[in-house]
Coordinates of C-alpha atoms and ligand atoms in Angstrom, one line a residue:
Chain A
X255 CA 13.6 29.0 195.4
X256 CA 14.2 25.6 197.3
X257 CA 12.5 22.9 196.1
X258 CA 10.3 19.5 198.7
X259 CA 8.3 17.0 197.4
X260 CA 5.1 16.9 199.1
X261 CA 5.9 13.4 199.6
X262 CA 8.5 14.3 201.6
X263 CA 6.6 16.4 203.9
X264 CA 4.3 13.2 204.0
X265 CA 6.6 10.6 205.2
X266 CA 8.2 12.7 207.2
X267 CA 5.1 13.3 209.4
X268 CA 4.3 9.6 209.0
X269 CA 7.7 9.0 210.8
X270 CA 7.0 12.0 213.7
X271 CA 3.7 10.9 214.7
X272 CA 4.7 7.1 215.4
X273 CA 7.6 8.5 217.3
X274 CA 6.2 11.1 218.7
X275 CA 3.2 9.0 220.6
X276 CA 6.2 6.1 221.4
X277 CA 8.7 7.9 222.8
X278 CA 8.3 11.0 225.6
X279 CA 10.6 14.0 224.9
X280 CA 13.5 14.4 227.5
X281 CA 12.8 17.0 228.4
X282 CA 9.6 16.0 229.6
X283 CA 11.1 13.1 231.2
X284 CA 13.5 15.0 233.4
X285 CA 10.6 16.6 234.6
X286 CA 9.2 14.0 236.2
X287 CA 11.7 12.8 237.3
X288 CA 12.9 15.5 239.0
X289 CA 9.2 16.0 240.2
X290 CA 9.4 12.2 241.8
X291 CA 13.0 13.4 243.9
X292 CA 10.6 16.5 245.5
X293 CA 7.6 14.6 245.6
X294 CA 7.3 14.1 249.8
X295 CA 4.1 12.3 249.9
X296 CA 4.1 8.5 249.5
X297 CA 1.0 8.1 247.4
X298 CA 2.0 10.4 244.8
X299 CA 5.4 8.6 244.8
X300 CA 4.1 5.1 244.1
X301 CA 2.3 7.1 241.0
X302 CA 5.0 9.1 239.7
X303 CA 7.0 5.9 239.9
X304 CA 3.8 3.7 237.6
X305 CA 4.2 6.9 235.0
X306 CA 8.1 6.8 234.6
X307 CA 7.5 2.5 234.3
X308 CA 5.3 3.5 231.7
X309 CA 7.4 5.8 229.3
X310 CA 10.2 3.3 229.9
X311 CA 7.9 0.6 228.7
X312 CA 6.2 2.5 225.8
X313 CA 9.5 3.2 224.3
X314 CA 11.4 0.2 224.7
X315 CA 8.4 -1.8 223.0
X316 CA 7.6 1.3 220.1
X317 CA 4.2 1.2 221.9
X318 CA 1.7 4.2 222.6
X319 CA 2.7 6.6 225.7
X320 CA -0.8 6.9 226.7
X321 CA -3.7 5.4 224.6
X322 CA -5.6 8.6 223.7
X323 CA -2.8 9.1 220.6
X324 CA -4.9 12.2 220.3
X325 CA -5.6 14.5 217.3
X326 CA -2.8 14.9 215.3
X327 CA -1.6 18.8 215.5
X328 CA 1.0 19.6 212.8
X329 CA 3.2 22.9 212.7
X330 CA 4.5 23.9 209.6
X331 CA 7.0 26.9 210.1
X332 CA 7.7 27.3 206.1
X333 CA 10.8 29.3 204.6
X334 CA 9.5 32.1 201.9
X335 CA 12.1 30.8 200.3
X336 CA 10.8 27.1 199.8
X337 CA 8.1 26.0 197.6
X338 CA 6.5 23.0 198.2
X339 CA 6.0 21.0 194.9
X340 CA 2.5 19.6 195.4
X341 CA -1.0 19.6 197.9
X342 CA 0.1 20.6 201.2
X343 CA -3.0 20.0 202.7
X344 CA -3.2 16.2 201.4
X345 CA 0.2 15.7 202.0
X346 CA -0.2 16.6 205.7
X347 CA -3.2 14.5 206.3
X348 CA -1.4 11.2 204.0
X349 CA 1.0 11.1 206.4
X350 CA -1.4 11.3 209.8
X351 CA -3.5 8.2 208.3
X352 CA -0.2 6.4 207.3
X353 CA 1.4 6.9 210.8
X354 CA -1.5 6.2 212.4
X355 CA -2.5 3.2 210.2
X356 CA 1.2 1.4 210.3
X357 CA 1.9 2.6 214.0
X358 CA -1.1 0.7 215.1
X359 CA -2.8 4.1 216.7
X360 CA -5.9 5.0 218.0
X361 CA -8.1 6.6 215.4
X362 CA -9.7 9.5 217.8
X363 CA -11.5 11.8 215.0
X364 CA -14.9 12.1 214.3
X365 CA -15.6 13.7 210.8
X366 CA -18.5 16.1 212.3
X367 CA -18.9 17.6 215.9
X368 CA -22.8 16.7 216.0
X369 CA -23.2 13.7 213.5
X370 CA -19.9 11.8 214.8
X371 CA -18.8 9.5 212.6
X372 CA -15.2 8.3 213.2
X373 CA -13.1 9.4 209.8
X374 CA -11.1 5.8 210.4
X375 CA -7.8 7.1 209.8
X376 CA -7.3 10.2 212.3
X377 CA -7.2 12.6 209.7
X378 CA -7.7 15.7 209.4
X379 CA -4.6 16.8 211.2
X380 CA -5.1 20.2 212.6
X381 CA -2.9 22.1 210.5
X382 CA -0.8 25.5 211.8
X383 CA 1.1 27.2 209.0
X384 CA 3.6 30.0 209.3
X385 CA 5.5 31.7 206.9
X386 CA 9.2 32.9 208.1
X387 CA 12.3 34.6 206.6
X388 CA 14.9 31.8 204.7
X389 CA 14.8 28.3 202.9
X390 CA 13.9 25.9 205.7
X391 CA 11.1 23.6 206.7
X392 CA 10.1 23.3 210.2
X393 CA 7.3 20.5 210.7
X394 CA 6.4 19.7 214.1
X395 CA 3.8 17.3 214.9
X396 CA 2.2 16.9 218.2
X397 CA -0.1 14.6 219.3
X398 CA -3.2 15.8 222.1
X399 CA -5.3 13.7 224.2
X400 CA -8.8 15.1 224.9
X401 CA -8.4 14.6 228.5
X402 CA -6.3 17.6 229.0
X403 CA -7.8 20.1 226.1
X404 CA -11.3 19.3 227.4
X405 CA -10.0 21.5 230.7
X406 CA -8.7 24.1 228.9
X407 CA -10.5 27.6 229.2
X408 CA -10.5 31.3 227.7
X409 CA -11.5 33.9 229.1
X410 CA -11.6 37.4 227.7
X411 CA -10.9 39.7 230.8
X412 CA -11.1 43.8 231.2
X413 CA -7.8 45.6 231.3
X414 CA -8.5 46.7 235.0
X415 CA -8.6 42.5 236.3
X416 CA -4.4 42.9 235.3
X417 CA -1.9 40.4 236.0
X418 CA -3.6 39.4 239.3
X419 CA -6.9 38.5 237.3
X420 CA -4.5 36.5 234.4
X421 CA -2.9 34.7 238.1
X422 CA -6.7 34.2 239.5
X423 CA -8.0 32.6 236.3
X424 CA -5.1 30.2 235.3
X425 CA -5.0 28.6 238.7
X426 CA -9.0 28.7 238.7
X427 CA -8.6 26.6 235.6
X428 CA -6.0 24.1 237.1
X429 CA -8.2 23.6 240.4
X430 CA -11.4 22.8 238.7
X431 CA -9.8 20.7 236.3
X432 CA -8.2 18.7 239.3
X433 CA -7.4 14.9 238.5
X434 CA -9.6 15.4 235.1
X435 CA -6.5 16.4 232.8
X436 CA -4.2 13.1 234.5
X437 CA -2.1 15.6 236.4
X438 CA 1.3 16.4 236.1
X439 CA 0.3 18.6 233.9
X440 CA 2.2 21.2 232.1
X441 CA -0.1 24.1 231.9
X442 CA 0.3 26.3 227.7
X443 CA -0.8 30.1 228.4
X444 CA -1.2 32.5 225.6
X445 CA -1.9 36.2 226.8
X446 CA -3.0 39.0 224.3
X447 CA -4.0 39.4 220.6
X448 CA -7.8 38.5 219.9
X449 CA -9.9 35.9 221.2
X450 CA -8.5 33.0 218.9
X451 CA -5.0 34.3 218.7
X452 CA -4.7 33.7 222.9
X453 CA -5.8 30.0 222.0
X454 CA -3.1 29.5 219.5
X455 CA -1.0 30.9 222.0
X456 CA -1.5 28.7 224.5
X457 CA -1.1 25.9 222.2
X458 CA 2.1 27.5 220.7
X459 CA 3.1 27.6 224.5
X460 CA 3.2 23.8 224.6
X461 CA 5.4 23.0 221.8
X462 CA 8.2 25.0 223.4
X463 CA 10.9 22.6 225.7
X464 CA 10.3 23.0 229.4
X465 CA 13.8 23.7 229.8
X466 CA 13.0 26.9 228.1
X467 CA 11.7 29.8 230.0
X468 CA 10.2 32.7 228.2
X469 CA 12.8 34.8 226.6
X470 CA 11.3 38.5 228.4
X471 CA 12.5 38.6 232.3
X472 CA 9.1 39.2 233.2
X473 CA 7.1 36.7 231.6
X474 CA 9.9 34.3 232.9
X475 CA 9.1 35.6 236.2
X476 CA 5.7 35.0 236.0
X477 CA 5.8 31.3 234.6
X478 CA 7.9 30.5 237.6
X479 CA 5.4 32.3 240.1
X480 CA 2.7 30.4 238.5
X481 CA 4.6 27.3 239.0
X482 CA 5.0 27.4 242.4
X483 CA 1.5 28.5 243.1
X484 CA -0.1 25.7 241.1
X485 CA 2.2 23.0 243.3
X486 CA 0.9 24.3 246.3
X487 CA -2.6 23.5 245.5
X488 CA -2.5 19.9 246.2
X489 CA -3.5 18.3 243.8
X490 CA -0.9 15.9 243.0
X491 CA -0.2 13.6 240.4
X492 CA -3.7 11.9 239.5
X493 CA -5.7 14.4 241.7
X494 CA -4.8 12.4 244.8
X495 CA -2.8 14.9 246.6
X496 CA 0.8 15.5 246.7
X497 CA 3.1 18.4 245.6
X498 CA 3.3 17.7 241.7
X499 CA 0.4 19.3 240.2
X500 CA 2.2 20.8 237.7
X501 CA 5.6 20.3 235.7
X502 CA 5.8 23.5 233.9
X503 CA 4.4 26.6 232.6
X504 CA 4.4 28.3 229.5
X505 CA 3.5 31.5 228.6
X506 CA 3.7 32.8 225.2
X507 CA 2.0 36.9 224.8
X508 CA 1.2 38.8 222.1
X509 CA 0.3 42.8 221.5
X510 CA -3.6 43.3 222.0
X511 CA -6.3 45.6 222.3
X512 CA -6.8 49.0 224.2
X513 CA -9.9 47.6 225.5
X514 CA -8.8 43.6 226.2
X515 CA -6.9 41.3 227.8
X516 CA -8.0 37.9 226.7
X517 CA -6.3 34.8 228.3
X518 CA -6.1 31.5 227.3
X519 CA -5.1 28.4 229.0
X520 CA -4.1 25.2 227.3
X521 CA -3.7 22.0 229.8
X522 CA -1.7 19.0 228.6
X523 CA -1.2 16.1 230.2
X524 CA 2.5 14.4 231.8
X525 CA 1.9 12.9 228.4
X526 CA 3.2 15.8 226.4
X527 CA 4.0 14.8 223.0
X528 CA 5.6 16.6 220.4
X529 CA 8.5 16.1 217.7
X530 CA 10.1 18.3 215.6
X531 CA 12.5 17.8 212.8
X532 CA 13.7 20.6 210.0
X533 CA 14.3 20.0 206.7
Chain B
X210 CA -1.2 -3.9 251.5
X211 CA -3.0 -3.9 247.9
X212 CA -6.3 -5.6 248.3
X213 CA -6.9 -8.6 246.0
X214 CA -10.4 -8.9 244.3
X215 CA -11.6 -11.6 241.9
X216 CA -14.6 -9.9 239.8
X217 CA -17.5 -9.8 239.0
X218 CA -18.3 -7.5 242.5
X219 CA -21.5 -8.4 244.1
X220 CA -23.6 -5.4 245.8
X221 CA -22.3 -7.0 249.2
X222 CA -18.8 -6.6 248.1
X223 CA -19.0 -3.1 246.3
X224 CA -19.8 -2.2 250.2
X225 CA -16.7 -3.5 251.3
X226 CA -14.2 -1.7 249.3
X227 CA -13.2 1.6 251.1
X228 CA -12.3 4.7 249.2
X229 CA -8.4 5.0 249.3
X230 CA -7.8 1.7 248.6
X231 CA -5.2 -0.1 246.5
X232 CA -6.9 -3.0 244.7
X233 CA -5.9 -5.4 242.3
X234 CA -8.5 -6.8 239.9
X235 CA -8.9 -10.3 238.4
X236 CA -11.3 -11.7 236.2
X237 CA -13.9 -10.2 233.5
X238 CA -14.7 -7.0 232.7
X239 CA -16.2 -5.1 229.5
X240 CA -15.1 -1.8 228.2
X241 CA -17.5 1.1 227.1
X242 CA -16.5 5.1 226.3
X243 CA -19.2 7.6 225.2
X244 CA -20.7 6.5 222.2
X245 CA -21.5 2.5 223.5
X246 CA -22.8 3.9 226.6
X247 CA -25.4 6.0 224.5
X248 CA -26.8 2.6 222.8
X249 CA -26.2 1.0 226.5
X250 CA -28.3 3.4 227.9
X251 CA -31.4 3.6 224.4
X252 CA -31.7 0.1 225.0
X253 CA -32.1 0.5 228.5
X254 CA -35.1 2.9 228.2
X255 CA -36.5 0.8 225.6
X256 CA -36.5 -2.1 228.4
X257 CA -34.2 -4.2 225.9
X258 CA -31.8 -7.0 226.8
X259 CA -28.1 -5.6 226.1
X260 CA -25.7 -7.1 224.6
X261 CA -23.9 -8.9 227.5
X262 CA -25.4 -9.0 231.1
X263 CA -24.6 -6.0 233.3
X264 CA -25.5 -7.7 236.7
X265 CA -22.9 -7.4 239.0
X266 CA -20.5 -6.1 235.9
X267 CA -17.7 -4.0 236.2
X268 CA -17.2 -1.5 233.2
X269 CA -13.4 -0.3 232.3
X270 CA -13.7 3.4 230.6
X271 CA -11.6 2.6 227.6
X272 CA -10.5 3.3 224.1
X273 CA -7.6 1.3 223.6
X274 CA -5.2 1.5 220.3
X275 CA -4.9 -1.5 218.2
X276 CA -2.4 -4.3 218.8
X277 CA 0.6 -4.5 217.5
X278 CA 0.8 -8.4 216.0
X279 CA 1.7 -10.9 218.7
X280 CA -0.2 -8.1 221.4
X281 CA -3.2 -9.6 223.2
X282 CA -4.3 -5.7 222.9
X283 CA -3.1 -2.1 222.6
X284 CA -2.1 0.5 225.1
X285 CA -5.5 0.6 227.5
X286 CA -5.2 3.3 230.1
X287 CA -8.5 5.1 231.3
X288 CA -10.7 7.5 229.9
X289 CA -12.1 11.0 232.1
X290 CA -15.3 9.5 233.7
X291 CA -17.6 12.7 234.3
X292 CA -18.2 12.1 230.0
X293 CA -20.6 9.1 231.1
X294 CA -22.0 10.9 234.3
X295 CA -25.5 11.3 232.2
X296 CA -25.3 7.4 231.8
X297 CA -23.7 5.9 234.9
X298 CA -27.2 5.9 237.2
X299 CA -28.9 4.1 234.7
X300 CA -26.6 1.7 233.9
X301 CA -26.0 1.3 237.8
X302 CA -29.3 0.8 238.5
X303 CA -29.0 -2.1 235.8
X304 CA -26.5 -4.0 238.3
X305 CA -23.4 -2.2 237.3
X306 CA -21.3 -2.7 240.2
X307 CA -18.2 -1.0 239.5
X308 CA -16.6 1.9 236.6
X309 CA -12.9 2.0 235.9
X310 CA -12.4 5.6 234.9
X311 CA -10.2 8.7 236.3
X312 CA -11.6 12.1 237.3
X313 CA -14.0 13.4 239.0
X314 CA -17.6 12.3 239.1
X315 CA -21.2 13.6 239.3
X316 CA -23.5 14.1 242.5
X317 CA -26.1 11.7 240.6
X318 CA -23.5 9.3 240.1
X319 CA -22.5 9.4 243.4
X320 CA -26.2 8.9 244.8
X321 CA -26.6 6.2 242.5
X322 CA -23.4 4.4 244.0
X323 CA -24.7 4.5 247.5
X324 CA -28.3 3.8 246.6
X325 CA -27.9 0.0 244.9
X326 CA -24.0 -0.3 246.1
X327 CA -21.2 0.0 243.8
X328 CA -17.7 1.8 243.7
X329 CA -15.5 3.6 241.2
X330 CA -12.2 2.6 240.8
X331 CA -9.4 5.2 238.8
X332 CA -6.5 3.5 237.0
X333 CA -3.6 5.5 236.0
X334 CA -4.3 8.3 233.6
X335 CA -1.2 8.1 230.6
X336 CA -0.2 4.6 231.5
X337 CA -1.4 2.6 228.9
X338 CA 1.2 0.8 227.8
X339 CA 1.7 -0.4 231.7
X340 CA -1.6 -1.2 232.2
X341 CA -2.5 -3.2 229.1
X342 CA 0.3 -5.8 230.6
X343 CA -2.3 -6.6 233.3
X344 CA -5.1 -7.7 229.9
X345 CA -5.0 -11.4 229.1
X346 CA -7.3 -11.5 226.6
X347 CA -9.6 -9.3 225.1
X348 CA -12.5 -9.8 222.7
X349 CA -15.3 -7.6 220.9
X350 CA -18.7 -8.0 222.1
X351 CA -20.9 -5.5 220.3
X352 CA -20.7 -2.0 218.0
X353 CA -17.3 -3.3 216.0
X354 CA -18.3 -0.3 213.6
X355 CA -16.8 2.6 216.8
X356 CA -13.8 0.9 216.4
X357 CA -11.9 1.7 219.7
X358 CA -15.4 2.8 221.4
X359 CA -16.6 -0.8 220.7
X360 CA -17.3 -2.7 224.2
X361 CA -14.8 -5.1 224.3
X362 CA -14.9 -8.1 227.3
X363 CA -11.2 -8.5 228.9
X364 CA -9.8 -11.0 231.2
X365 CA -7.7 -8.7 233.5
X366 CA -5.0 -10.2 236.2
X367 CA -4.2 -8.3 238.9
X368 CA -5.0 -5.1 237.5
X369 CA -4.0 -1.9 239.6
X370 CA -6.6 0.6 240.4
X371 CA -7.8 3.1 243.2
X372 CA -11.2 2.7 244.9
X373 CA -11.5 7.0 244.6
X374 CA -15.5 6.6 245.7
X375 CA -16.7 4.3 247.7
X376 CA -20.7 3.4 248.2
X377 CA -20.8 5.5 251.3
X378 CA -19.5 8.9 248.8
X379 CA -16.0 9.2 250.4
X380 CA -14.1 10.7 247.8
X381 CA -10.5 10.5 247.9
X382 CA -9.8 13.6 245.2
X383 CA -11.0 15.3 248.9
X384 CA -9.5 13.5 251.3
X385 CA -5.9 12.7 249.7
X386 CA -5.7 16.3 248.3
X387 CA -6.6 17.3 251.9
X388 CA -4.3 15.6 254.1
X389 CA -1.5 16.1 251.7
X390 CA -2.0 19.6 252.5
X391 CA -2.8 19.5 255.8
X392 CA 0.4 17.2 256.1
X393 CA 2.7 20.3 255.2
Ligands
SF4_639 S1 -5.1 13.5 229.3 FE1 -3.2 12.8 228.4 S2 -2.4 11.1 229.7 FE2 -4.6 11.5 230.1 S3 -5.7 10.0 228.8 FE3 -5.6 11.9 227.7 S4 -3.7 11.9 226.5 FE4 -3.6 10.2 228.0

């Protein structure tokens, strides 16, 4: 049995967050810059050029992407093998309020939905945890502005509505959203399983790279079709038309039901943050 | 071809700006999210003075993050606007001239705008750290205790944002998205 100090797993996630809200993963970056190559109309030029100033400035200066440093989601992908030598839970949230406190970032959580008191410190971190085969610690920490998870829908569909009612509701989702979610957006979609399991899915779906398409042919196939669709709604970059709606989409599925089909769609924003490191 | 305007906007000039056009702001305006447009909005009803004088104010949707030492402020990009849709009317018919948001907006909102005059502006959604360049100063005025939801007064030069609605209703999420496609 491995041995990590929960201080480890504390400082580590300290470290991730500041990053993680400073500097915009490449692929992410290539992304829009690719988008700003295709992007034929002039306003949505001048804007895709403001966003890549941004990330350029944000990480020269170690300063926040985007100012809504969001909640702080944390993935822990945890070896059977590893036993962590002390509270996991406390260690996890340590490590929001410290890299929140010394990276001078917003402090975006309210203790109850209703009463709403800010907590001060960002914590809690919403916390994933995964047990998998070997000796290794995955922690992944991803920042989400509200913006873009305040567009994002579920919808639990009959069997019958197919793949042309899972098409008809994700790009239902991305046209009412329109410049509310500050498109490019890259669009998380988790098919299958139960009503909460498509949610996790769909966030799941945007922690993996954009360079990565899904693994099965078909879902591949799907995310592309998607794609294109969602760029030829109009939308543009800041809802004021142009070609880039979208920079990618993700699709992660699960096994489900006889009698379901539930779908779940997760929009992030151009800022999509996450960082991952394993121990 | 960006349109220079020194704030505070009268309700003549809130006429003047066209939806679809590039502005660049200077001068004074306060910052309010959710929670200081709720106390905004209960002193309002309760025909109290607020806290600094709305006439003719412009109001900057905006949580920023804390400065770093030696910043005048932290990243300070805009907020989605349609989460003080139930406040906007009031505060407009308060002399609020112009809101500094992104996203869309509501048909009362809208109404509002065209009844007493006044325009929403978007800045960029996700560029913060660009847009907090154009802050020269920035002070608390009232509710320290929301921390980044207190409304904070800022000195802004030349800050860049898009008339989206003008007083007439012209919304360019409609137009731009429109001609974009009817461009192809
Ligand atoms: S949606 Fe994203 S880019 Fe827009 S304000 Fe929120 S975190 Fe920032």
């Amino acid at each position: 049995m491995r041995e990590i100090q929960a201080n480890v797993l504390t400082e580590t996630i300290a470290k991730l967050a500041i990053e993680a809200n400073c500097v915009l993963p490449c692929d992410v970056k290539r992304r829009i810059e690719d988008a700003r190559k295709n992007e034929p109309w002039e306003t949505a030029q001048g804007i895709l050029d403001k966003i890549i100033e941004n990330y350029g400035i944000a990480e020269a200066n170690t300063v926040p992407i985007c100012q809504d440093t969001g909640v702080c989601c944390v993935f822990l992908k945890i070896g059977q093998d590893v036993h962590i030598e002390g509270d996991i839970r406390a260690a996890v949230d340590e490590g929001v309020r410290r890299g929140y406190t010394e990276g001078y970032l917003r402090k975006s959580v309210v203790a109850d939905p209703l009463r709403r008191v800010n907590t001060g410190d960002n914590t809690p971190a919403m916390l994933y945890t995964e047990i998998v085969p070997g000796d290794r610690l995955e922690i992944t920490v991803a920042p989400k502005g509200f913006g873009s998870e305040n567009m994002s829908r579920l919808a639990m569909l009959k069997p019958s509505d197919g793949i042309e009612g899972v098409k008809a509701f994700i790009l239902r989702t991305v046209e009412e959203a329109g410049p509310n979610p500050c498109p490019p957006i890259i669009v998380g979609v988790g098919v299958g399983g139960t009503f909460d399991k498509a949610a996790y899915l769909a966030k799941k779906a945007l922690m993996r790279s954009t360079d990565e398409r899904n693994a099965d042919p078909f879902y591949a196939d799907l995310e592309a079709e998607l794609l294109e669709k969602i760029n030829a709604l109009g939308v543009g970059p800041q809802g004021f038309g142009g070609k880039t709606t979208a920079l990618a989409v993700n699709i992660e599925w699960m096994p489900t039901h006889i009698a379901g089909l539930p779908v779940a769609v997760n929009i992030n924003c151009h800022v999509t943050r996450h960082k991952t490191v394993v121990l | 071809m960006e349109k220079h305007i020194q704030l505070p906007i009268t309700r003549e000039t809130a006429r003047t700006i066209k939806s679809g056009e590039s502005c660049l702001l200077s001068g004074v305006i306060y910052t309010a999210r959710d929670a200081a447009h709720k106390r905004l909005c209960e002193l309002l009803k309760d025909g109290k003075p607020l806290p600094f004088d709305v006439t003719n104010a412009t109001i900057y949707y905006v949580g920023p993050t804390p400065a770093k030492p030696g910043q005048v402020i932290g990243s300070a990009g805009p907020t989605t606007s349609y989460r003080m849709d139930a406040y906007s009317p009031m505060m407009i018919a308060a002399g609020e001239t112009g809101m500094i948001g992104k996203g869309k907006r509501s048909a009362e909102v809208v109404a509002a705008m065209k009844e007493h005059g006044a325009v929403y502006f978007a800045a960029i959604g996700g560029a913060g750290a660009l847009l907090s360049s154009c802050i020269k100063k920035a002070e608390i005025v009232c509710y320290e205790d929301l921390g980044a939801e207190a409304v904070r007064r800022l000195e802004v030069e030349n800050l860049p944002v898009v008339c989206v609605i003008d007083s007439e209703g012209n919304n360019l999420y409609e137009t731009g998205r429109n001609a974009y496609l009817a461009s192809r």
